[in-house]
CSV table of C-alpha atoms and ligand atoms in Angstrom, one decimal:
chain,number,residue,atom,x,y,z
D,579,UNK,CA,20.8,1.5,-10.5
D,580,UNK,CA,17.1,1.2,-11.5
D,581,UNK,CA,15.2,-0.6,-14.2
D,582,UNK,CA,12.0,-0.9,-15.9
D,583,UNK,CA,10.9,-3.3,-14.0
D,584,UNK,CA,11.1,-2.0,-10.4
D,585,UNK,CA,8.2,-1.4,-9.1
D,586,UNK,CA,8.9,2.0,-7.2
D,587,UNK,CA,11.9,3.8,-7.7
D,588,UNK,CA,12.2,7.4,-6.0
D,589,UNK,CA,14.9,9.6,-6.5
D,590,UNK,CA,15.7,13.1,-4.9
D,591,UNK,CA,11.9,13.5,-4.0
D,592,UNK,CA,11.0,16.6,-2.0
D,593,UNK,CA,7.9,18.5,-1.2
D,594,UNK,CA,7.1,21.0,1.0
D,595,UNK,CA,3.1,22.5,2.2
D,596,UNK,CA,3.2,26.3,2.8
D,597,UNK,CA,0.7,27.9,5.0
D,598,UNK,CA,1.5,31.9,5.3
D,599,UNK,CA,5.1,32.2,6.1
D,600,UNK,CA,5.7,28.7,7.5
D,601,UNK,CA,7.0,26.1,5.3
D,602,UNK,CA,7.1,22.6,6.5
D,603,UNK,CA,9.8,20.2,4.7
D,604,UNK,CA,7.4,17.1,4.5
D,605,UNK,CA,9.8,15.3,1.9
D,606,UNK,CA,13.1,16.6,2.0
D,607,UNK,CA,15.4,14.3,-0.7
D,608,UNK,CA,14.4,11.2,-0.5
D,609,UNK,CA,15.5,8.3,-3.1
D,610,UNK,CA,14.3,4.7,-2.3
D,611,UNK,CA,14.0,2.0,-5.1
D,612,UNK,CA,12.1,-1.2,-4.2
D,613,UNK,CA,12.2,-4.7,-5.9
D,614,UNK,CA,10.0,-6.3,-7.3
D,615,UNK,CA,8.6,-8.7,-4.5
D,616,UNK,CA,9.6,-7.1,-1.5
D,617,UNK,CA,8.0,-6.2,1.8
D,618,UNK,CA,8.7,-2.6,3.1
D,619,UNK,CA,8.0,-0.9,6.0
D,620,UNK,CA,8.4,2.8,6.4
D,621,UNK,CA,8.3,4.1,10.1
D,622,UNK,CA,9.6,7.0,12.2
D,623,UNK,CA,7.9,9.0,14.9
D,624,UNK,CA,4.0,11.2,13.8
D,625,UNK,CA,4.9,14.1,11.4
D,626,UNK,CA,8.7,12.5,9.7
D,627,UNK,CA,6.6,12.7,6.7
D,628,UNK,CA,5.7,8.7,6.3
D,629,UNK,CA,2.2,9.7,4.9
D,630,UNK,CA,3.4,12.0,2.5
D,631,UNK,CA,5.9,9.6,0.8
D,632,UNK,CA,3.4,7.1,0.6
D,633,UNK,CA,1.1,9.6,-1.5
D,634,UNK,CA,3.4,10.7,-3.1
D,635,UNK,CA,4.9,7.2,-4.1
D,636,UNK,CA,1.7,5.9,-5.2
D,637,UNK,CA,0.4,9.2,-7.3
D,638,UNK,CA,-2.4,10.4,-4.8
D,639,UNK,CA,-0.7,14.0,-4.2
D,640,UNK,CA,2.2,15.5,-6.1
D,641,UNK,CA,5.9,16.4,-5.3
D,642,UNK,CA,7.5,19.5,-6.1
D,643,UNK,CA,10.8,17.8,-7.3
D,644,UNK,CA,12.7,14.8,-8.0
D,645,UNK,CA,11.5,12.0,-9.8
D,646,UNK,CA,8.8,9.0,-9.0
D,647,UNK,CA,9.2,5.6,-11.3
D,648,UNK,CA,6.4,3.8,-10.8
D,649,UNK,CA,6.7,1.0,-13.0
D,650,UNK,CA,9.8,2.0,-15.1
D,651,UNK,CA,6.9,5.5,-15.5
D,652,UNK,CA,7.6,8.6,-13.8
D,653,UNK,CA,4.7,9.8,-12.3
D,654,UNK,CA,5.8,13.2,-12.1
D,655,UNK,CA,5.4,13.8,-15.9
D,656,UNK,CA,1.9,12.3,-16.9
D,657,UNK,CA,-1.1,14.0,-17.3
D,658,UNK,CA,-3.8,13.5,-14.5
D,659,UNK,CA,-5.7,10.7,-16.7
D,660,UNK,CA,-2.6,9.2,-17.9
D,661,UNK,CA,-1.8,8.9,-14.0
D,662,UNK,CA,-5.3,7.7,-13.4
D,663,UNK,CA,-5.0,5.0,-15.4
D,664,UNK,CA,-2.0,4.1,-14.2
D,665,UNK,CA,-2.9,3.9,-10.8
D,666,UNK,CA,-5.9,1.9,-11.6
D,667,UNK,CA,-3.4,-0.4,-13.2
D,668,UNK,CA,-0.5,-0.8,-11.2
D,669,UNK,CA,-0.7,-0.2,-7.9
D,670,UNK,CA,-3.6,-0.9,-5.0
D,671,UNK,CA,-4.7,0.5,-1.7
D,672,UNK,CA,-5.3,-0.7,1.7
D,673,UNK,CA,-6.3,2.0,4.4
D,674,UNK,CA,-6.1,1.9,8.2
D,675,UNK,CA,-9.9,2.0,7.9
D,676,UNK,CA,-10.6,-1.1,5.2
D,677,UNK,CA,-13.4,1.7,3.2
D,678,UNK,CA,-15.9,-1.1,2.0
D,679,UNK,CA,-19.4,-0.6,0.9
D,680,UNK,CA,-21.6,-1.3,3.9
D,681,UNK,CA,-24.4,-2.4,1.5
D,682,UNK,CA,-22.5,-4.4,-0.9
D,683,UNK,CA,-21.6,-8.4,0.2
D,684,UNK,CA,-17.6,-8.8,0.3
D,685,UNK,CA,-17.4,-10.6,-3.2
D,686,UNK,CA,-19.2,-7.4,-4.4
D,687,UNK,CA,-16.6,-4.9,-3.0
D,688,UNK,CA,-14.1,-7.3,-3.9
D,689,UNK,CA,-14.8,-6.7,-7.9
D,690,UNK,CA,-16.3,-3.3,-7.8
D,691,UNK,CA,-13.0,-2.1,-9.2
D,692,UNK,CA,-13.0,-4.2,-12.5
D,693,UNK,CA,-16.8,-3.5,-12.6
D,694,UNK,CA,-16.3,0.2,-11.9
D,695,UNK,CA,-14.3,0.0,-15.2
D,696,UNK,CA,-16.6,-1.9,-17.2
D,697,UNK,CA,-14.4,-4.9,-17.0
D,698,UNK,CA,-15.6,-8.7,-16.4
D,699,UNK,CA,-14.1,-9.5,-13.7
D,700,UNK,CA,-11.4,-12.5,-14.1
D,701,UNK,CA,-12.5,-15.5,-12.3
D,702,UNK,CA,-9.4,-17.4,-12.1
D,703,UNK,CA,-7.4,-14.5,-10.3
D,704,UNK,CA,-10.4,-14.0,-8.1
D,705,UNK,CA,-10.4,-17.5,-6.8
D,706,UNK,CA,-6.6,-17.7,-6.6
D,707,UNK,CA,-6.4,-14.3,-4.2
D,708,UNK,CA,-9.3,-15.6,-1.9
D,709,UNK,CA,-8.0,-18.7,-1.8
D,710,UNK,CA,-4.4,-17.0,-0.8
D,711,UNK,CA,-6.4,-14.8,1.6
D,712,UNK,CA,-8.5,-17.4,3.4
D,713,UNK,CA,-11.7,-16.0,2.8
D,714,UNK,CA,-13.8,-18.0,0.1
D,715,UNK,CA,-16.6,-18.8,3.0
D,716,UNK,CA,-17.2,-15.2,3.5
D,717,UNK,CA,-17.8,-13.8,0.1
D,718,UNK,CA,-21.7,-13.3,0.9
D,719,UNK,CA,-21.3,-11.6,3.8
D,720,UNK,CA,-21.6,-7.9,4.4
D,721,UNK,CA,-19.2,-6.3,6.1
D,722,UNK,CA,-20.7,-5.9,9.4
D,723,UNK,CA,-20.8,-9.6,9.4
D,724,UNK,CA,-17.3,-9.8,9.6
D,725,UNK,CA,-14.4,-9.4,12.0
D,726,UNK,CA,-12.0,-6.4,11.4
D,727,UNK,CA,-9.1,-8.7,10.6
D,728,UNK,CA,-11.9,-10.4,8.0
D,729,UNK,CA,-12.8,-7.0,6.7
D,730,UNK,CA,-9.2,-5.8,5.7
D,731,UNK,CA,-8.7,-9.1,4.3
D,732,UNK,CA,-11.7,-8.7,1.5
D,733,UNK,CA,-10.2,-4.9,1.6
D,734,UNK,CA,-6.4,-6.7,0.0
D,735,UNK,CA,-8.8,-8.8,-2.2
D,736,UNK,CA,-9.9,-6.3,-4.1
D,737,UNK,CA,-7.0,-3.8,-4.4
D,738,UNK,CA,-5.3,-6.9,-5.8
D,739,UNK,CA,-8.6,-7.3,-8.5
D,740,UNK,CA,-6.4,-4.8,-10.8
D,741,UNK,CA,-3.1,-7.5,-10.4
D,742,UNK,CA,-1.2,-4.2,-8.8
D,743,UNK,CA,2.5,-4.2,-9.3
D,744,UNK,CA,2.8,-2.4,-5.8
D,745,UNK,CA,0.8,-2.5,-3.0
D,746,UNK,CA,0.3,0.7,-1.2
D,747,UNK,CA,-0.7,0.2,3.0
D,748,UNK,CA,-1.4,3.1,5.2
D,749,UNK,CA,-1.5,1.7,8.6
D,750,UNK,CA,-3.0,-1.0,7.7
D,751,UNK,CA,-2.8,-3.1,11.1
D,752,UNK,CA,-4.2,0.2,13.1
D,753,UNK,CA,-7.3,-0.9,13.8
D,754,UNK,CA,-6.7,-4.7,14.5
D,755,UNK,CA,-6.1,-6.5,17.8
D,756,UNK,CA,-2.8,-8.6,17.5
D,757,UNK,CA,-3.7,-11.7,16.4
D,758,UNK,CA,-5.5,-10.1,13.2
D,759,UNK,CA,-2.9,-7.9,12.8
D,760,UNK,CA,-0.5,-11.0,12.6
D,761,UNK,CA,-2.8,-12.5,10.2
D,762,UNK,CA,-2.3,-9.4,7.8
D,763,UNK,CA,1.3,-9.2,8.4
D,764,UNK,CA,1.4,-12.8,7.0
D,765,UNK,CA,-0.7,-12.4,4.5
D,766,UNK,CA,1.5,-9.4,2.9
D,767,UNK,CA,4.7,-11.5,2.8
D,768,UNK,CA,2.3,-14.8,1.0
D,769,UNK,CA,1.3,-12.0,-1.0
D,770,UNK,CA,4.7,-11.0,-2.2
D,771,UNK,CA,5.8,-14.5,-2.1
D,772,UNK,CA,3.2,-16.3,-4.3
D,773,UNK,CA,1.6,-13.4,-6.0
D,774,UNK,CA,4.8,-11.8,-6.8
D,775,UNK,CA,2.8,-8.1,-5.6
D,776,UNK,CA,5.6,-5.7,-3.8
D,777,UNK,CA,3.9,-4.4,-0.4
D,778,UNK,CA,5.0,-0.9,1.0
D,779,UNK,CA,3.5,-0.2,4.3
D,780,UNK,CA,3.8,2.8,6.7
D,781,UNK,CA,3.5,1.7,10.1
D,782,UNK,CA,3.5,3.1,13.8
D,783,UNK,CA,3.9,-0.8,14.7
D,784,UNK,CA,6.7,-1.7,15.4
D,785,UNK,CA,5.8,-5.4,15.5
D,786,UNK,CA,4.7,-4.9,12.6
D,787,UNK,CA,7.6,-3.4,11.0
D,788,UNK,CA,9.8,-6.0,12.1
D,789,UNK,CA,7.9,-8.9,10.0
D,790,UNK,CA,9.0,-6.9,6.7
D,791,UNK,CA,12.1,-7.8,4.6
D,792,UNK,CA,13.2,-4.2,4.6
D,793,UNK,CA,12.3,-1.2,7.3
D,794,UNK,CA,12.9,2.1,6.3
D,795,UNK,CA,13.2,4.7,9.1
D,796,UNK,CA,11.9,8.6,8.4
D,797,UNK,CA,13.2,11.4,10.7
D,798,UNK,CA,12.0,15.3,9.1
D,799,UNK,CA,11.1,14.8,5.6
D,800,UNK,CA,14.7,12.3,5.4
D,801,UNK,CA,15.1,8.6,5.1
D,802,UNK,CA,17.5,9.0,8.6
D,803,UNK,CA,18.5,4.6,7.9
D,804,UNK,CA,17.5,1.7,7.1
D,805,UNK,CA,17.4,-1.1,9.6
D,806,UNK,CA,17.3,-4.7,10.0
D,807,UNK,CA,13.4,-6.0,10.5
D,808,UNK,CA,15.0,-8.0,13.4
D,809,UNK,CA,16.0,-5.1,15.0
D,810,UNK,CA,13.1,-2.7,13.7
D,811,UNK,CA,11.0,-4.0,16.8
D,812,UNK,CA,13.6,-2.9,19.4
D,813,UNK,CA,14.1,0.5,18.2
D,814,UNK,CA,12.4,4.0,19.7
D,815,UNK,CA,9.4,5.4,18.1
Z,2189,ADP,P1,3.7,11.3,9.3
Z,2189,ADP,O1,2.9,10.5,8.3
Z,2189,ADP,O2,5.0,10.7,9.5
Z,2189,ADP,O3,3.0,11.6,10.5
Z,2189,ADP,P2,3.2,13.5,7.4
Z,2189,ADP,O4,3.7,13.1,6.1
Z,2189,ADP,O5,1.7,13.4,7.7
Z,2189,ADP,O6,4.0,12.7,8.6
Z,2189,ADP,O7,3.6,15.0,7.7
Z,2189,ADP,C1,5.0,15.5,7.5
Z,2189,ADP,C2,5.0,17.0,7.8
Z,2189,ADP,O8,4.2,17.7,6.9
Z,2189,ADP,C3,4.4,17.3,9.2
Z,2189,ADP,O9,5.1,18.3,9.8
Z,2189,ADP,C4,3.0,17.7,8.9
Z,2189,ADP,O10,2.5,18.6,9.9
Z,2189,ADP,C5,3.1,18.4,7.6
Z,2189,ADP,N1,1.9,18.2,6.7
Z,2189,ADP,C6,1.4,17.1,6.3
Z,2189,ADP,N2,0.3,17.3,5.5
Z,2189,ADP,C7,0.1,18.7,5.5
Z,2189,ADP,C8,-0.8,19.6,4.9
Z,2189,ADP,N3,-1.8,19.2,4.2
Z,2189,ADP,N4,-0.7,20.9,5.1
Z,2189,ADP,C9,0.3,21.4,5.9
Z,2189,ADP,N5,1.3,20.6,6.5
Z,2189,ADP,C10,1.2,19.3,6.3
């Protein structure tokens, strides 16, 4: 059963790239529905189609069937500006490699997004996330100034400007030693706890994977199971 008011609910997605007479089955049916709140990690070894269901899930490419609720909305059936907005709306983005502006200070890549939109930015949340991400003494720093673990923490700063329903991660802990990566991990789940936000991450780590509250495990375009985060860490690649 889904609602409205999940977050993401997938059902029966597939899509496949064509190049000549080779067709590779990125997505091949895949239904997941996630709660509102929840910490998931999607895993499975390079090329079980992790990347495609997380741009897929969050409207950055398009599937060829099945539908994608993001929202209680299925993205499959809006218009490109209708899904635009939507996105700008609902959801946020954190890449393996953070994306700030080098020549803009951390509290001005933090509310670009609300600016890029025309929109006064709204103080109270933005105090309450850097509060809830530790980094109020940076905010006048650029980012070369600060530590990679620093840097990806003003990057979930400002993909949660927009108060995104869902949080979208691609490798998020990639580029971190461990103790950052930690940091993040724990950042997610405060995140989900006191900000309400749902965090889907895809993940190589399987540290990493294993601090989520659910661990979703792709094999060939197929959810193959779903395990237990306490066993998530123990599992082969
Ligand atoms: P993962 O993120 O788990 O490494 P991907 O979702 O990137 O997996 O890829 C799933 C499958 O789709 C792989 O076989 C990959 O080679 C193929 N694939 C991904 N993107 C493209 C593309 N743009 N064109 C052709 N094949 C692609």
């Amino acid at each position: 059963m889904t609602t409205p008011t999940h977050p993401l609910a997938m059902q029966h997605v597939a899509k496949a790239y064509r190049s000549g007479d080779t067709v590779v089955q990125a997505l091949d049916d895949v239904s997941l529905t996630v709660a509102p709140g929840e910490f998931i990690a999607v895993t499975g070894p390079s090329g079980s189609g992790k990347s495609t269901l997380l741009h897929c899930a969050s409207g950055l490419d398009t599937c060829d069937s099945g539908s994608i609720l993001l929202g209680g909305t299925d993205i499959t059936r809006l218009s490109d500006r209708k899904l635009t907005l939507l996105r700008r709306s609902a959801t946020g983005f954190i890449f393996q490699a953070y994306n700030l502006m080098k020549t803009k200070t951390a509290r001005e890549n933090i509310v670009y997004p609300p600016r890029l939109q025309k929109r006064r930015p709204d103080k109270d949340w933005l105090a309450q996330v850097v509060r809830t991400l530790g980094i109020e003494d940076l905010l006048d720093r650029y980012p070369n100034q600060l530590s990679g673990g620093q840097q990806q923490r003003v990057a979930v700063a400002r993909s949660m400007m927009a108060r995104p329903q869902i949080l979208f991660a691609d490798e998020p802990t990639g580029a971190l030693d461990s103790a950052s990566s930690d940091q993040l991990l724990d950042l997610f789940r405060w995140c989900t706890r006191q900000l309400g936000v749902t965090v889907l991450m895809v993940t190589h780590d399987r540290a990493a994977a294993a601090r989520a509250d659910r661990v979703i495990e792709m094999m060939d375009g197929r959810v193959r199971r779903e395990l237990r985060p306490e066993t998530a860490g123990a599992v082969a690649r």
